């Protein structure tokens, strides 16, 4: 007799650890560790969430019809090709399970989102990472990493935890260089924050090809991380596959209501964007003035690199910030042990993090 044994690969997974939210002995913390919107959810989204509570005995609309229509209306898309998920995490998992078999390869770049690795292993597939150049996705490296076994390529654009992006032309060059049977998944979780005219969320590639998917989320600029809603735009054939395997009621009724109200509240999203537009360059500039190196982030966080000097490194900075109740994100699990990722917060939070780092570096 032996105990149940999980599928090969599963015991090699290091479970995902989210950004911390508590500090021992500190009652009021500033949480800048999970790229959440400092403005929180739209008041209209909160109201919509509450209106559903008396109906919680009812199953949700399994097709998320209103929500898909609202997303389609906002971005000029075909609602039939949108699928919503319990966060975009769920959609990443569904895509990997549908298209990568044991032994197949799932390709992404060095600092790609950890969930690609976790879902690949859980499907028995092999996660393959290729190098980035200057903390930015390198299209040639990705193309060079393709083998006969490659089934899926993930690109986070802009990247997390780097904040950098590749241009629409580079994204297209990647698609053009991949075999037709390879699924390209463009994870554009931070797309709403980007303000560069050579950036694209990849929508045109989804429209022009039958093997490219774009993923988006309500967890970032829409401030609904706790509601767990993501969505993707799919070619018809791939949408059909994912709709066959997803759980039928994967987005809860209150979450559908909140997300529908959030995407319709254009004014609130504009406020969240304007806040980021002001504080992102502000934080980069202040950190640079303190002698730290930052990437050219176009998202809602900054990646700051610390020197290797004992007592002044990223681990020491993290401990110093924590003692002041400021929680940022260590990114050693992404191979960036000398960096901290700092989410753009409220004005006083951004000011507090800069003041604390100044004290840390000058002490
Ligand atoms: C935050 C984030 C997501 C979104 O995850 P959800 O499951 O929708 O909360 C997806 N991809 C990346 C790279 C992210 O940083």
mmCIF file of N, CA and C and ligand atoms in Angstrom, residues 16 34-35 85-90 92 112-116 156-161 187-190 215-220 224-225 228-231 301 334 341, ligand 1:
data_model
loop_
_atom_site.group_PDB
_atom_site.id
_atom_site.type_symbol
_atom_site.label_atom_id
_atom_site.label_comp_id
_atom_site.label_asym_id
_atom_site.label_seq_id
_atom_site.Cartn_x
_atom_site.Cartn_y
_atom_site.Cartn_z
ATOM 1 N N UNK A 16 3.065 30.081 -4.566
ATOM 2 C CA UNK A 16 3.122 31.536 -4.725
ATOM 3 C C UNK A 16 2.898 32.232 -3.385
ATOM 4 N N UNK A 34 1.773 44.950 -3.389
ATOM 5 C CA UNK A 34 1.015 44.094 -4.321
ATOM 6 C C UNK A 34 0.445 44.829 -5.528
ATOM 7 N N UNK A 35 0.959 46.024 -5.812
ATOM 8 C CA UNK A 35 0.515 46.787 -6.986
ATOM 9 C C UNK A 35 -0.987 47.053 -7.004
ATOM 10 N N UNK A 85 -12.546 35.507 -15.839
ATOM 11 C CA UNK A 85 -12.023 34.461 -14.966
ATOM 12 C C UNK A 85 -11.930 34.935 -13.535
ATOM 13 N N UNK A 86 -11.654 33.993 -12.647
ATOM 14 C CA UNK A 86 -11.420 34.301 -11.239
ATOM 15 C C UNK A 86 -10.004 34.864 -11.146
ATOM 16 N N UNK A 87 -9.884 36.118 -11.527
ATOM 17 C CA UNK A 87 -8.573 36.731 -11.727
ATOM 18 C C UNK A 87 -8.027 36.269 -13.064
ATOM 19 N N UNK A 88 -7.052 37.016 -13.619
ATOM 20 C CA UNK A 88 -6.451 36.513 -14.855
ATOM 21 C C UNK A 88 -5.596 35.291 -14.549
ATOM 22 N N UNK A 89 -5.230 35.117 -13.293
ATOM 23 C CA UNK A 89 -4.539 33.887 -12.871
ATOM 24 C C UNK A 89 -5.259 32.638 -13.375
ATOM 25 N N UNK A 90 -6.574 32.613 -13.180
ATOM 26 C CA UNK A 90 -7.331 31.424 -13.580
ATOM 27 C C UNK A 90 -7.207 31.192 -15.087
ATOM 28 N N UNK A 92 -4.757 32.093 -17.029
ATOM 29 C CA UNK A 92 -3.405 31.590 -17.315
ATOM 30 C C UNK A 92 -3.394 30.069 -17.120
ATOM 31 N N UNK A 112 9.607 36.874 -15.898
ATOM 32 C CA UNK A 112 8.169 36.686 -16.143
ATOM 33 C C UNK A 112 7.431 36.314 -14.869
ATOM 34 N N UNK A 113 6.146 36.561 -14.871
ATOM 35 C CA UNK A 113 5.257 36.322 -13.728
ATOM 36 C C UNK A 113 5.402 34.875 -13.227
ATOM 37 N N UNK A 114 5.525 34.710 -11.911
ATOM 38 C CA UNK A 114 5.731 33.375 -11.330
ATOM 39 C C UNK A 114 4.605 32.393 -11.641
ATOM 40 N N UNK A 115 3.393 32.914 -11.873
ATOM 41 C CA UNK A 115 2.277 32.007 -12.117
ATOM 42 C C UNK A 115 2.455 31.181 -13.394
ATOM 43 N N UNK A 116 3.216 31.694 -14.378
ATOM 44 C CA UNK A 116 3.440 30.908 -15.604
ATOM 45 C C UNK A 116 4.201 29.628 -15.237
ATOM 46 N N UNK A 156 4.793 39.261 -20.481
ATOM 47 C CA UNK A 156 4.149 40.241 -19.609
ATOM 48 C C UNK A 156 4.553 41.603 -20.134
ATOM 49 N N UNK A 157 3.570 42.407 -20.533
ATOM 50 C CA UNK A 157 3.903 43.692 -21.160
ATOM 51 C C UNK A 157 2.904 44.766 -20.749
ATOM 52 N N UNK A 158 3.303 45.715 -19.879
ATOM 53 C CA UNK A 158 4.610 45.857 -19.254
ATOM 54 C C UNK A 158 4.912 44.717 -18.274
ATOM 55 N N UNK A 159 6.205 44.569 -17.994
ATOM 56 C CA UNK A 159 6.646 43.482 -17.130
ATOM 57 C C UNK A 159 6.382 43.737 -15.661
ATOM 58 N N UNK A 160 6.276 42.653 -14.928
ATOM 59 C CA UNK A 160 6.211 42.694 -13.473
ATOM 60 C C UNK A 160 7.216 41.650 -12.993
ATOM 61 N N UNK A 161 8.195 41.970 -12.206
ATOM 62 C CA UNK A 161 8.387 43.192 -11.424
ATOM 63 C C UNK A 161 9.246 44.274 -12.068
ATOM 64 N N UNK A 187 0.205 39.102 -21.528
ATOM 65 C CA UNK A 187 -0.366 39.425 -20.220
ATOM 66 C C UNK A 187 -0.195 40.933 -20.019
ATOM 67 N N UNK A 188 -1.291 41.658 -20.225
ATOM 68 C CA UNK A 188 -1.237 43.125 -20.179
ATOM 69 C C UNK A 188 -1.933 43.659 -18.921
ATOM 70 N N UNK A 189 -1.566 43.082 -17.779
ATOM 71 C CA UNK A 189 -2.216 43.427 -16.501
ATOM 72 C C UNK A 189 -2.096 44.922 -16.161
ATOM 73 N N UNK A 190 -1.051 45.567 -16.695
ATOM 74 C CA UNK A 190 -0.812 46.977 -16.358
ATOM 75 C C UNK A 190 -1.059 47.909 -17.542
ATOM 76 N N UNK A 215 -4.516 39.019 -22.086
ATOM 77 C CA UNK A 215 -5.127 38.911 -20.759
ATOM 78 C C UNK A 215 -5.096 40.251 -20.039
ATOM 79 N N UNK A 216 -6.193 40.559 -19.343
ATOM 80 C CA UNK A 216 -6.302 41.806 -18.573
ATOM 81 C C UNK A 216 -6.884 41.483 -17.199
ATOM 82 N N UNK A 217 -6.880 42.471 -16.316
ATOM 83 C CA UNK A 217 -7.348 42.209 -14.963
ATOM 84 C C UNK A 217 -8.086 43.403 -14.365
ATOM 85 N N UNK A 218 -8.959 43.115 -13.423
ATOM 86 C CA UNK A 218 -9.596 44.161 -12.623
ATOM 87 C C UNK A 218 -8.838 44.399 -11.318
ATOM 88 N N UNK A 219 -7.708 43.692 -11.132
ATOM 89 C CA UNK A 219 -6.993 43.756 -9.854
ATOM 90 C C UNK A 219 -6.076 44.964 -9.724
ATOM 91 N N UNK A 220 -5.779 45.654 -10.820
ATOM 92 C CA UNK A 220 -4.795 46.717 -10.744
ATOM 93 C C UNK A 220 -5.497 48.075 -10.804
ATOM 94 N N UNK A 224 -9.836 46.131 -7.807
ATOM 95 C CA UNK A 224 -10.730 45.049 -7.367
ATOM 96 C C UNK A 224 -9.999 43.720 -7.151
ATOM 97 N N UNK A 225 -8.775 43.799 -6.683
ATOM 98 C CA UNK A 225 -7.998 42.565 -6.466
ATOM 99 C C UNK A 225 -8.730 41.574 -5.567
ATOM 100 N N UNK A 228 -11.415 39.315 -7.359
ATOM 101 C CA UNK A 228 -10.908 38.271 -8.253
ATOM 102 C C UNK A 228 -11.631 38.262 -9.594
ATOM 103 N N UNK A 229 -11.350 39.238 -10.422
ATOM 104 C CA UNK A 229 -11.899 39.230 -11.775
ATOM 105 C C UNK A 229 -10.811 39.583 -12.789
ATOM 106 N N UNK A 230 -10.633 38.700 -13.740
ATOM 107 C CA UNK A 230 -9.746 38.984 -14.865
ATOM 108 C C UNK A 230 -10.517 38.698 -16.135
ATOM 109 N N UNK A 231 -9.956 39.091 -17.263
ATOM 110 C CA UNK A 231 -10.616 38.762 -18.530
ATOM 111 C C UNK A 231 -9.565 38.617 -19.627
ATOM 112 N N UNK A 301 4.266 50.793 -10.372
ATOM 113 C CA UNK A 301 5.270 50.474 -9.356
ATOM 114 C C UNK A 301 6.638 50.825 -9.890
ATOM 115 N N UNK A 334 12.237 36.306 -8.058
ATOM 116 C CA UNK A 334 12.343 36.592 -9.490
ATOM 117 C C UNK A 334 13.809 36.723 -9.913
ATOM 118 N N UNK A 341 10.527 46.116 -5.061
ATOM 119 C CA UNK A 341 9.463 46.656 -5.906
ATOM 120 C C UNK A 341 8.530 47.466 -5.013
HETATM 121 C C1 LIG B 1 -1.333 41.375 -10.992
HETATM 122 C C2 LIG B 1 -0.999 40.594 -12.194
HETATM 123 C C3 LIG B 1 -1.950 39.814 -12.829
HETATM 124 C C4 LIG B 1 -3.365 39.819 -12.371
HETATM 125 O O1 LIG B 1 -3.690 38.764 -11.594
HETATM 126 P P1 LIG B 1 -5.197 38.569 -11.132
HETATM 127 O O2 LIG B 1 -5.274 37.097 -11.002
HETATM 128 O O3 LIG B 1 -6.086 39.097 -12.216
HETATM 129 O O4 LIG B 1 -5.357 39.301 -9.857
HETATM 130 C C5 LIG B 1 -1.591 39.103 -13.961
HETATM 131 N N1 LIG B 1 -0.354 39.172 -14.454
HETATM 132 C C6 LIG B 1 0.590 39.930 -13.880
HETATM 133 C C7 LIG B 1 1.926 40.014 -14.487
HETATM 134 C C8 LIG B 1 0.297 40.656 -12.729
HETATM 135 O O5 LIG B 1 1.242 41.401 -12.153
#
